[in-house]
Amino acid sequence: MPQTPTIFALSSGAPPAGVGVIRVSGPAAYSALLALAGRVPAPRRASLARLSDASGAPLDEALVLWFPGPNTATGEDLTEFHCHGGRAVIAAVEAALAALPGLRRAEPGEFTRRAFANGRIDLAEAEGLGDLLAAETEWQRAAALVNAGGALSRQVEAWRERVLALSAEVEGVLDFSDEEDAADLPECFTWNIAALKEELSEWLARPRSERLGEGFRVVLAGPPNAGKSTLFNALVDSEAAITSPIAGTTRDVIERSVAIGGVPFTFVDTAGLRDEEAADPIEAIGIGRARGALARADVILWLGPEGEGPESAWEIAAQADRAAIHPKSSARFVVSAITRAGVPMLKQALVAAARQGLPKPGEAALNARQHARLAEVAEALAAAERLSDPLLVAEELRRARLALDRLVGRATTEDMLDALFGRFCIGK
Amino acid sequence: MANFDVIVVGGGHAGVEAACGAARMGARTALVSFDLAAIGAMSCNPAIGGLGKGHLVREVDALDGVIGRAADAGAIHYRMLNRSKGSAVWGPRVQADRVRFKAAVQQTVRSQQNLTLVQGEAAALVLEGGRVAGLALADGTILGAGRVVLCTGTFLGGILYRGEERFEGGRIGENAAKRLAAQLRGADLPMARLKTGTPPRLDGRTIDWAALEEQPSDDEGWTMSPLTARRLNPQVFCAITRTTHAGHDAIRANLHRSPLFSGAIAAAGPRYCPSIEDKIHRFGDREGHQVFLEPEGLDTHIVYPNGISTSLPVDVQETVVRTMPGCEAVRIVQPGYAVEYDHIDPRALTPDLQLRAIPGLYCAGQINGTTGYEEAAAQGLVAGLEAAAAALGKAAPVLDRANSYIAVMVDDLTLQGVTEPYRMLTARAEYRLRLRANNAATRLTGLGIAAGCIGDERRAWWERREALREMFHVKHSERIHARELADLGLPVRHDHGVKTLAEWLRFDGVTPDALAPWLGELAASDPALADELAEDAAYAPYLARQDAELRDLRASEALPLAADFPYGVVPGLSNEMVERLTKAAPGTLAAAGRVPGVTPAALSALLVHARRRISDGQQAA
Ligand SMILES: Cc1cc2nc3c(=O)[nH]c(=O)nc-3n(C[C@H](O)[C@H](O)[C@H](O)COP(=O)(O)OP(=O)(O)OC[C@H]3O[C@@H](n4cnc5c(N)ncnc54)[C@H](O)[C@@H]3O)c2cc1C
Ligand SMILES: Nc1nc2c(ncn2[C@@H]2O[C@H](COP(=O)(O)OP(=O)(O)OP(=O)(O)O)[C@@H](O)[C@H]2O)c(=O)[nH]1
Ligand SMILES: [Mg+2]
């Protein structure tokens, strides 16, 4: 009989690290533990074991844990190996697991998918977990934890209650129009729809959760030789970009992701902007790409002549340790990439800006899918606000409910009826 | 021993539709009832239709059922509820003269081919190898049949309550079916109790009508059934009065004497049809509750006060009604009462209303936990058609949530069960924009013809109408310039371009009548059809949006779940979900999603398991 494959993966951060936690989930989790550790400890008890592979060669001295399903994170049998974090050890244990029958390496997100499929978490939580696993910085982790902890689910639940209550009012008008209680929609009805719609719009305007994964995009721009690449290197703390006194050194867009103060950044170095006519064809392509990068920037650091940069770019007076090539009367920052003067202050300002522009830890953020659903809810509410026929208002509210339900789950008309009967004195 | 294909027990609304439906399908059918003279009796309110319920009547009628035409035959007051709202929630409702309604039902039943009427008490089912083989009557007669449809209403273990008084029976003056109830209880079927009530009947000659606000019958000519060419009876008016503080005080002072509050009745009653004592108890601060005074017939003085169902003692009922304006000197003809009765947990039924535990036994009507004539009639129709189809090796019309309220109800009942008497509401139908009372024939009659349950008269009507529809379609797809409409004074801007007439119908102020210049003679040929097509055009954008939703639904309907699906072994389902899913035994994944409390996460777990079982099965085979 074909069985669900048992999957394994390193579920702690990339090695080398203090401890490497390898998780195994699926029907063969038990036998895998038995095969490597020679015994299976009591459920949910950490126990020290000597791991060895099929040939008996020792692999590691590790803490092992056994969680019988279905009350586990994935809803399946689960084993954890807490190994010493070295690359070689981890690789050896993984190889030993891969050699066992019915086991294979997990695909990205597969643990979460199983947890969802087994009813352990709802969609919004699943997405939060996905973000959590991809999180690299503290800031990302904290934000993802909010979703994984069900903050978005709870918020959606609160909206759903409100839409249900609104639906109940219209349904009352439709199904009990001969009753005095439910003869007409109250005046505040449209106002309540509008208020909810406003609240959703606010959410929709917030930064999306993917932004956390991408990091805050800072693009350095200016004419050739302005010192972009040198400042870029100083900001990312490495020699990622080639610098030289030759104008047109940088020909392509270079990106580096780094965390500053726990906040994820993507710095982007670009080809010096000059007349594309004057540039050779390769440089011209680079300049085209640079313009593209500018369009997607959260902040542009402008190292060129004052006032000639893109709108709302930060004026940077670069190369402050020597006679400036682009002197500025009111630069936002005066920096030298060589002496590092002014660079810490620039970094601080960027961190402050990023905190504004990225989803905040402690505040649930929407990903693209959730954003689309919520936008549909807002659209349905907007339509409901405009319409006067209660039947069509009800249909739009139903659409709003459906989209909310799809956001996290569940859909029954019964809920709406419960809300309806809880509120009115209806019937004879 | 007489043999039949289908035996129907009970001559109420469910039984009549079941028997006539089965007979129309061509099955040799018997209808067994306590008292043949009581067939077609309305136990309570002499009104048919209303919000949601009117849809059911039109749908049963579209499948050539009895209730629509009988309602027209008895109608003495027509009212289109919700007229000011979108047409999908209009609720056609009539008040019917009891005597005329019943006479019409009896006339239909007696002239129905393939149908034998049997007077007697159904005492026991005859079972063979766990299957239905026939029915034993109390007088010892045995009738043979592989399919029996139980439509016994409130008669199973019925107890009537009035103040401190108790009677056995399903309706005042009629016996309870105790022996049958005992057999069913012995069969270990999931049963529960519900309660319902009825108000006192008043003598209309003792009401001061002049003091009250009148509610006249609609003056438009619509009828319940399109086969009823015109209204048949003189139309009467109703009046509106209301309960008062003095009445509320009397109720409050005597609450302890109501079996609902003394604890004598524990069963749940309908939230949307609460007794007057319930209303006062729950919403005591109100100024008064509206009461409609509805004449019960042309040849009777009895008046039905709609809105004060009660089981208070007779003396309190008297005090209360006399505090209502216009009723100061009113005389009660028959006091109100509550009835508590057994019903079967409808989750024990498959979508054809057959009991999973006893093949060949179907249940329809109040016995399944519903309330109302229309709900009963609709289920009776389904059970009758399905039982006949099964007996004859045919297929009954395929009904689903997107084509009928009937299917919405059956689906709700069999998947969600009931915690209170189930009544139809338009809110239960998620696709209600397409399920209008006035397009029932369009939705269902064709299906009925294909299944073979439509008589000649309706078939001829339908064919004429389809021919007209075709002509309308041709006209409606003609492309007309905005200028032409504007020149005729229609509220359309000159520069609005060229559109088909169907598209123009979507514009505010462009009514079907306004299109007369382009439709020619067709315009006056069938105004109801013209209206229906105009509504289709108006709702078209919404319907298009729902189509995507329906595609999703049909996709998950394509994944079957076996009746014995082992929910217990699916990881991630809570014990409660396992219990509910096991009870309801949904036939498809889509149906499982409608079982209350089943989350999308749980559904995806089910999906994974169902797929795996299917692929395992294929590999094993
Ligand atoms: C007191 C009361 C108040 C109600 N109030 C309302 C209301 O206000 N509005 C509303 O819409 N609905 C109301 N209803 C509900 C409505 O009357 C029922 O839902 C509907 O009539 C049920 O139809 P049915 O065909 O299932 O059963 P019924 O109409 O009850 O018919 C049952 C039939 O089965 C026969 N029968 C039963 N057992 C046997 C047997 N063993 N052998 C032979 N024959 C048998 C009976 O004689 C009867 O003919 C009320 C019902 C009652 C009893
Ligand atoms: N003294 C000093 N020299 C600098 C500083 N920044 C850049 N330079 C020098 O200026 C020259 C050009 O710097 P780059 O960083 O390559 O300039 P760029 O803007 O990237 O130029 P392109 O890639 O050609 O567009 C190099 O020789 C750098 O060493 C600085 O802050 N101080
Ligand atoms: Mg450069």
PDB file of N, CA, C and O in Angstrom, chain B residues 155-208:
ATOM      1  N   PHE B 155     -47.486  13.039  14.213  1.00  0.00           N
ATOM      2  CA  PHE B 155     -48.290  12.004  14.839  1.00  0.00           C
ATOM      3  C   PHE B 155     -47.473  10.966  15.588  1.00  0.00           C
ATOM      4  O   PHE B 155     -47.999  10.148  16.297  1.00  0.00           O
ATOM      5  N   LEU B 156     -46.152  10.980  15.389  1.00  0.00           N
ATOM      6  CA  LEU B 156     -45.304  10.026  16.096  1.00  0.00           C
ATOM      7  C   LEU B 156     -45.092  10.503  17.520  1.00  0.00           C
ATOM      8  O   LEU B 156     -44.399  11.471  17.765  1.00  0.00           O
ATOM      9  N   GLY B 157     -45.711   9.782  18.463  1.00  0.00           N
ATOM     10  CA  GLY B 157     -45.517  10.122  19.876  1.00  0.00           C
ATOM     11  C   GLY B 157     -45.916  11.539  20.188  1.00  0.00           C
ATOM     12  O   GLY B 157     -45.305  12.188  21.028  1.00  0.00           O
ATOM     13  N   GLY B 158     -46.927  12.047  19.491  1.00  0.00           N
ATOM     14  CA  GLY B 158     -47.345  13.427  19.724  1.00  0.00           C
ATOM     15  C   GLY B 158     -48.045  13.604  21.062  1.00  0.00           C
ATOM     16  O   GLY B 158     -48.867  12.790  21.455  1.00  0.00           O
ATOM     17  N   ILE B 159     -47.700  14.650  21.791  1.00  0.00           N
ATOM     18  CA  ILE B 159     -48.427  15.007  23.010  1.00  0.00           C
ATOM     19  C   ILE B 159     -48.800  16.480  22.916  1.00  0.00           C
ATOM     20  O   ILE B 159     -47.960  17.323  22.614  1.00  0.00           O
ATOM     21  N   LEU B 160     -50.074  16.759  23.163  1.00  0.00           N
ATOM     22  CA  LEU B 160     -50.546  18.139  23.106  1.00  0.00           C
ATOM     23  C   LEU B 160     -50.543  18.738  24.511  1.00  0.00           C
ATOM     24  O   LEU B 160     -50.866  18.061  25.477  1.00  0.00           O
ATOM     25  N   TYR B 161     -50.191  19.988  24.594  1.00  0.00           N
ATOM     26  CA  TYR B 161     -50.131  20.669  25.883  1.00  0.00           C
ATOM     27  C   TYR B 161     -50.980  21.930  25.820  1.00  0.00           C
ATOM     28  O   TYR B 161     -50.909  22.699  24.859  1.00  0.00           O
ATOM     29  N   ARG B 162     -51.765  22.137  26.869  1.00  0.00           N
ATOM     30  CA  ARG B 162     -52.479  23.403  26.983  1.00  0.00           C
ATOM     31  C   ARG B 162     -52.547  23.697  28.462  1.00  0.00           C
ATOM     32  O   ARG B 162     -53.246  22.987  29.194  1.00  0.00           O
ATOM     33  N   GLY B 163     -51.786  24.692  28.914  1.00  0.00           N
ATOM     34  CA  GLY B 163     -51.731  24.963  30.342  1.00  0.00           C
ATOM     35  C   GLY B 163     -51.335  23.705  31.076  1.00  0.00           C
ATOM     36  O   GLY B 163     -50.344  23.061  30.740  1.00  0.00           O
ATOM     37  N   GLU B 164     -52.164  23.317  32.052  1.00  0.00           N
ATOM     38  CA  GLU B 164     -51.862  22.118  32.823  1.00  0.00           C
ATOM     39  C   GLU B 164     -52.418  20.860  32.156  1.00  0.00           C
ATOM     40  O   GLU B 164     -52.191  19.758  32.612  1.00  0.00           O
ATOM     41  N   GLU B 165     -53.135  21.017  31.038  1.00  0.00           N
ATOM     42  CA  GLU B 165     -53.765  19.859  30.394  1.00  0.00           C
ATOM     43  C   GLU B 165     -52.790  19.138  29.452  1.00  0.00           C
ATOM     44  O   GLU B 165     -51.892  19.741  28.910  1.00  0.00           O
ATOM     45  N   ARG B 166     -53.020  17.820  29.268  1.00  0.00           N
ATOM     46  CA  ARG B 166     -52.218  17.002  28.350  1.00  0.00           C
ATOM     47  C   ARG B 166     -53.144  16.123  27.537  1.00  0.00           C
ATOM     48  O   ARG B 166     -54.088  15.566  28.072  1.00  0.00           O
ATOM     49  N   PHE B 167     -52.877  15.966  26.244  1.00  0.00           N
ATOM     50  CA  PHE B 167     -53.615  15.002  25.432  1.00  0.00           C
ATOM     51  C   PHE B 167     -52.619  14.287  24.556  1.00  0.00           C
ATOM     52  O   PHE B 167     -51.588  14.838  24.199  1.00  0.00           O
ATOM     53  N   GLU B 168     -52.965  13.075  24.167  1.00  0.00           N
ATOM     54  CA  GLU B 168     -52.135  12.393  23.185  1.00  0.00           C
ATOM     55  C   GLU B 168     -52.717  12.662  21.817  1.00  0.00           C
ATOM     56  O   GLU B 168     -53.920  12.691  21.646  1.00  0.00           O
ATOM     57  N   GLY B 169     -51.870  12.809  20.805  1.00  0.00           N
ATOM     58  CA  GLY B 169     -52.378  13.000  19.454  1.00  0.00           C
ATOM     59  C   GLY B 169     -51.473  13.914  18.671  1.00  0.00           C
ATOM     60  O   GLY B 169     -50.591  14.573  19.220  1.00  0.00           O
ATOM     61  N   GLY B 170     -51.644  13.919  17.371  1.00  0.00           N
ATOM     62  CA  GLY B 170     -50.796  14.757  16.523  1.00  0.00           C
ATOM     63  C   GLY B 170     -51.456  16.085  16.260  1.00  0.00           C
ATOM     64  O   GLY B 170     -50.804  17.069  15.948  1.00  0.00           O
ATOM     65  N   ARG B 171     -52.728  16.120  16.371  1.00  0.00           N
ATOM     66  CA  ARG B 171     -53.480  17.319  16.084  1.00  0.00           C
ATOM     67  C   ARG B 171     -54.701  17.222  16.958  1.00  0.00           C
ATOM     68  O   ARG B 171     -55.150  16.113  17.239  1.00  0.00           O
ATOM     69  N   ILE B 172     -55.259  18.330  17.377  1.00  0.00           N
ATOM     70  CA  ILE B 172     -56.406  18.231  18.267  1.00  0.00           C
ATOM     71  C   ILE B 172     -57.475  17.368  17.583  1.00  0.00           C
ATOM     72  O   ILE B 172     -57.738  17.512  16.402  1.00  0.00           O
ATOM     73  N   GLY B 173     -57.996  16.408  18.300  1.00  0.00           N
ATOM     74  CA  GLY B 173     -59.060  15.574  17.744  1.00  0.00           C
ATOM     75  C   GLY B 173     -58.579  14.399  16.914  1.00  0.00           C
ATOM     76  O   GLY B 173     -59.380  13.700  16.324  1.00  0.00           O
ATOM     77  N   GLU B 174     -57.265  14.148  16.803  1.00  0.00           N
ATOM     78  CA  GLU B 174     -56.800  13.008  16.014  1.00  0.00           C
ATOM     79  C   GLU B 174     -55.826  12.148  16.815  1.00  0.00           C
ATOM     80  O   GLU B 174     -55.161  12.630  17.711  1.00  0.00           O
ATOM     81  N   ASN B 175     -55.742  10.869  16.439  1.00  0.00           N
ATOM     82  CA  ASN B 175     -54.922   9.923  17.196  1.00  0.00           C
ATOM     83  C   ASN B 175     -53.427  10.134  16.966  1.00  0.00           C
ATOM     84  O   ASN B 175     -53.016  10.570  15.915  1.00  0.00           O
ATOM     85  N   ALA B 176     -52.636   9.724  17.929  1.00  0.00           N
ATOM     86  CA  ALA B 176     -51.200   9.636  17.703  1.00  0.00           C
ATOM     87  C   ALA B 176     -50.903   8.248  17.151  1.00  0.00           C
ATOM     88  O   ALA B 176     -51.631   7.309  17.403  1.00  0.00           O
ATOM     89  N   ALA B 177     -49.832   8.158  16.367  1.00  0.00           N
ATOM     90  CA  ALA B 177     -49.466   6.857  15.813  1.00  0.00           C
ATOM     91  C   ALA B 177     -48.465   6.208  16.745  1.00  0.00           C
ATOM     92  O   ALA B 177     -47.271   6.277  16.540  1.00  0.00           O
ATOM     93  N   LYS B 178     -49.003   5.573  17.791  1.00  0.00           N
ATOM     94  CA  LYS B 178     -48.101   5.096  18.836  1.00  0.00           C
ATOM     95  C   LYS B 178     -47.368   3.823  18.458  1.00  0.00           C
ATOM     96  O   LYS B 178     -46.227   3.626  18.811  1.00  0.00           O
ATOM     97  N   ARG B 179     -48.088   2.937  17.752  1.00  0.00           N
ATOM     98  CA  ARG B 179     -47.455   1.640  17.462  1.00  0.00           C
ATOM     99  C   ARG B 179     -46.281   1.803  16.512  1.00  0.00           C
ATOM    100  O   ARG B 179     -45.216   1.232  16.701  1.00  0.00           O
ATOM    101  N   LEU B 180     -46.497   2.624  15.478  1.00  0.00           N
ATOM    102  CA  LEU B 180     -45.425   2.854  14.517  1.00  0.00           C
ATOM    103  C   LEU B 180     -44.244   3.528  15.209  1.00  0.00           C
ATOM    104  O   LEU B 180     -43.076   3.184  14.989  1.00  0.00           O
ATOM    105  N   ALA B 181     -44.571   4.471  16.076  1.00  0.00           N
ATOM    106  CA  ALA B 181     -43.504   5.176  16.793  1.00  0.00           C
ATOM    107  C   ALA B 181     -42.691   4.198  17.627  1.00  0.00           C
ATOM    108  O   ALA B 181     -41.468   4.267  17.666  1.00  0.00           O
ATOM    109  N   ALA B 182     -43.389   3.254  18.271  1.00  0.00           N
ATOM    110  CA  ALA B 182     -42.687   2.284  19.113  1.00  0.00           C
ATOM    111  C   ALA B 182     -41.750   1.434  18.259  1.00  0.00           C
ATOM    112  O   ALA B 182     -40.614   1.174  18.639  1.00  0.00           O
ATOM    113  N   GLN B 183     -42.226   1.036  17.065  1.00  0.00           N
ATOM    114  CA  GLN B 183     -41.371   0.214  16.202  1.00  0.00           C
ATOM    115  C   GLN B 183     -40.119   0.983  15.765  1.00  0.00           C
ATOM    116  O   GLN B 183     -39.014   0.465  15.791  1.00  0.00           O
ATOM    117  N   LEU B 184     -40.326   2.227  15.408  1.00  0.00           N
ATOM    118  CA  LEU B 184     -39.186   3.014  14.938  1.00  0.00           C
ATOM    119  C   LEU B 184     -38.195   3.238  16.076  1.00  0.00           C
ATOM    120  O   LEU B 184     -36.984   3.167  15.891  1.00  0.00           O
ATOM    121  N   ARG B 185     -38.746   3.514  17.267  1.00  0.00           N
ATOM    122  CA  ARG B 185     -37.844   3.709  18.399  1.00  0.00           C
ATOM    123  C   ARG B 185     -37.071   2.433  18.684  1.00  0.00           C
ATOM    124  O   ARG B 185     -35.892   2.463  18.982  1.00  0.00           O
ATOM    125  N   GLY B 186     -37.786   1.278  18.553  1.00  0.00           N
ATOM    126  CA  GLY B 186     -37.137  -0.004  18.770  1.00  0.00           C
ATOM    127  C   GLY B 186     -36.027  -0.266  17.764  1.00  0.00           C
ATOM    128  O   GLY B 186     -35.071  -0.963  18.044  1.00  0.00           O
ATOM    129  N   ALA B 187     -36.159   0.310  16.576  1.00  0.00           N
ATOM    130  CA  ALA B 187     -35.163   0.070  15.524  1.00  0.00           C
ATOM    131  C   ALA B 187     -33.898   0.875  15.756  1.00  0.00           C
ATOM    132  O   ALA B 187     -32.997   0.871  14.935  1.00  0.00           O
ATOM    133  N   ASP B 188     -33.849   1.572  16.867  1.00  0.00           N
ATOM    134  CA  ASP B 188     -32.620   2.241  17.235  1.00  0.00           C
ATOM    135  C   ASP B 188     -32.247   3.353  16.260  1.00  0.00           C
ATOM    136  O   ASP B 188     -31.085   3.609  16.008  1.00  0.00           O
ATOM    137  N   LEU B 189     -33.250   4.006  15.696  1.00  0.00           N
ATOM    138  CA  LEU B 189     -32.968   5.130  14.815  1.00  0.00           C
ATOM    139  C   LEU B 189     -32.691   6.344  15.689  1.00  0.00           C
ATOM    140  O   LEU B 189     -33.202   6.442  16.799  1.00  0.00           O
ATOM    141  N   PRO B 190     -31.863   7.260  15.202  1.00  0.00           N
ATOM    142  CA  PRO B 190     -31.643   8.466  15.995  1.00  0.00           C
ATOM    143  C   PRO B 190     -32.900   9.337  15.979  1.00  0.00           C
ATOM    144  O   PRO B 190     -33.301   9.831  14.936  1.00  0.00           O
ATOM    145  N   MET B 191     -33.547   9.457  17.125  1.00  0.00           N
ATOM    146  CA  MET B 191     -34.783  10.238  17.211  1.00  0.00           C
ATOM    147  C   MET B 191     -34.593  11.361  18.222  1.00  0.00           C
ATOM    148  O   MET B 191     -33.772  11.269  19.119  1.00  0.00           O
ATOM    149  N   ALA B 192     -35.391  12.380  18.086  1.00  0.00           N
ATOM    150  CA  ALA B 192     -35.362  13.461  19.079  1.00  0.00           C
ATOM    151  C   ALA B 192     -36.750  14.066  19.126  1.00  0.00           C
ATOM    152  O   ALA B 192     -37.630  13.670  18.361  1.00  0.00           O
ATOM    153  N   ARG B 193     -36.948  15.007  20.057  1.00  0.00           N
ATOM    154  CA  ARG B 193     -38.266  15.630  20.158  1.00  0.00           C
ATOM    155  C   ARG B 193     -38.182  17.116  19.852  1.00  0.00           C
ATOM    156  O   ARG B 193     -37.192  17.773  20.145  1.00  0.00           O
ATOM    157  N   LEU B 194     -39.220  17.612  19.233  1.00  0.00           N
ATOM    158  CA  LEU B 194     -39.347  19.039  18.967  1.00  0.00           C
ATOM    159  C   LEU B 194     -40.742  19.451  19.387  1.00  0.00           C
ATOM    160  O   LEU B 194     -41.589  18.613  19.652  1.00  0.00           O
ATOM    161  N   LYS B 195     -40.946  20.760  19.450  1.00  0.00           N
ATOM    162  CA  LYS B 195     -42.301  21.214  19.762  1.00  0.00           C
ATOM    163  C   LYS B 195     -42.710  22.324  18.811  1.00  0.00           C
ATOM    164  O   LYS B 195     -41.879  23.000  18.213  1.00  0.00           O
ATOM    165  N   THR B 196     -43.996  22.462  18.639  1.00  0.00           N
ATOM    166  CA  THR B 196     -44.515  23.579  17.876  1.00  0.00           C
ATOM    167  C   THR B 196     -45.846  23.952  18.517  1.00  0.00           C
ATOM    168  O   THR B 196     -46.331  23.263  19.396  1.00  0.00           O
ATOM    169  N   GLY B 197     -46.405  25.046  18.091  1.00  0.00           N
ATOM    170  CA  GLY B 197     -47.648  25.470  18.738  1.00  0.00           C
ATOM    171  C   GLY B 197     -48.574  26.150  17.765  1.00  0.00           C
ATOM    172  O   GLY B 197     -48.210  26.426  16.621  1.00  0.00           O
ATOM    173  N   THR B 198     -49.767  26.394  18.210  1.00  0.00           N
ATOM    174  CA  THR B 198     -50.763  27.037  17.359  1.00  0.00           C
ATOM    175  C   THR B 198     -51.560  28.015  18.223  1.00  0.00           C
ATOM    176  O   THR B 198     -51.693  27.803  19.427  1.00  0.00           O
ATOM    177  N   PRO B 199     -52.046  29.104  17.633  1.00  0.00           N
ATOM    178  CA  PRO B 199     -52.787  30.087  18.428  1.00  0.00           C
ATOM    179  C   PRO B 199     -54.248  29.687  18.592  1.00  0.00           C
ATOM    180  O   PRO B 199     -54.724  28.789  17.897  1.00  0.00           O
ATOM    181  N   PRO B 200     -54.966  30.359  19.480  1.00  0.00           N
ATOM    182  CA  PRO B 200     -56.404  30.103  19.586  1.00  0.00           C
ATOM    183  C   PRO B 200     -57.089  30.600  18.317  1.00  0.00           C
ATOM    184  O   PRO B 200     -56.597  31.495  17.646  1.00  0.00           O
ATOM    185  N   ARG B 201     -58.218  29.999  17.949  1.00  0.00           N
ATOM    186  CA  ARG B 201     -59.011  30.507  16.822  1.00  0.00           C
ATOM    187  C   ARG B 201     -60.123  31.393  17.380  1.00  0.00           C
ATOM    188  O   ARG B 201     -60.692  31.084  18.432  1.00  0.00           O
ATOM    189  N   LEU B 202     -60.407  32.460  16.648  1.00  0.00           N
ATOM    190  CA  LEU B 202     -61.357  33.453  17.135  1.00  0.00           C
ATOM    191  C   LEU B 202     -62.619  33.439  16.285  1.00  0.00           C
ATOM    192  O   LEU B 202     -62.593  33.068  15.110  1.00  0.00           O
ATOM    193  N   ASP B 203     -63.710  33.872  16.901  1.00  0.00           N
ATOM    194  CA  ASP B 203     -64.967  34.022  16.174  1.00  0.00           C
ATOM    195  C   ASP B 203     -64.976  35.415  15.554  1.00  0.00           C
ATOM    196  O   ASP B 203     -65.051  36.427  16.264  1.00  0.00           O
ATOM    197  N   GLY B 204     -64.929  35.472  14.225  1.00  0.00           N
ATOM    198  CA  GLY B 204     -64.803  36.740  13.519  1.00  0.00           C
ATOM    199  C   GLY B 204     -65.976  37.691  13.763  1.00  0.00           C
ATOM    200  O   GLY B 204     -65.835  38.903  13.639  1.00  0.00           O
ATOM    201  N   ARG B 205     -67.119  37.113  14.150  1.00  0.00           N
ATOM    202  CA  ARG B 205     -68.294  37.971  14.372  1.00  0.00           C
ATOM    203  C   ARG B 205     -68.150  38.777  15.648  1.00  0.00           C
ATOM    204  O   ARG B 205     -68.890  39.728  15.875  1.00  0.00           O
ATOM    205  N   THR B 206     -67.193  38.390  16.492  1.00  0.00           N
ATOM    206  CA  THR B 206     -67.019  39.112  17.752  1.00  0.00           C
ATOM    207  C   THR B 206     -65.817  40.061  17.691  1.00  0.00           C
ATOM    208  O   THR B 206     -65.336  40.540  18.702  1.00  0.00           O
ATOM    209  N   ILE B 207     -65.309  40.303  16.478  1.00  0.00           N
ATOM    210  CA  ILE B 207     -64.185  41.231  16.303  1.00  0.00           C
ATOM    211  C   ILE B 207     -64.721  42.547  15.748  1.00  0.00           C
ATOM    212  O   ILE B 207     -65.569  42.547  14.854  1.00  0.00           O
ATOM    213  N   ASP B 208     -64.217  43.666  16.274  1.00  0.00           N
ATOM    214  CA  ASP B 208     -64.640  44.979  15.794  1.00  0.00           C
ATOM    215  C   ASP B 208     -63.737  45.397  14.637  1.00  0.00           C
ATOM    216  O   ASP B 208     -62.778  46.137  14.796  1.00  0.00           O
TER     217      ASP B 208
END
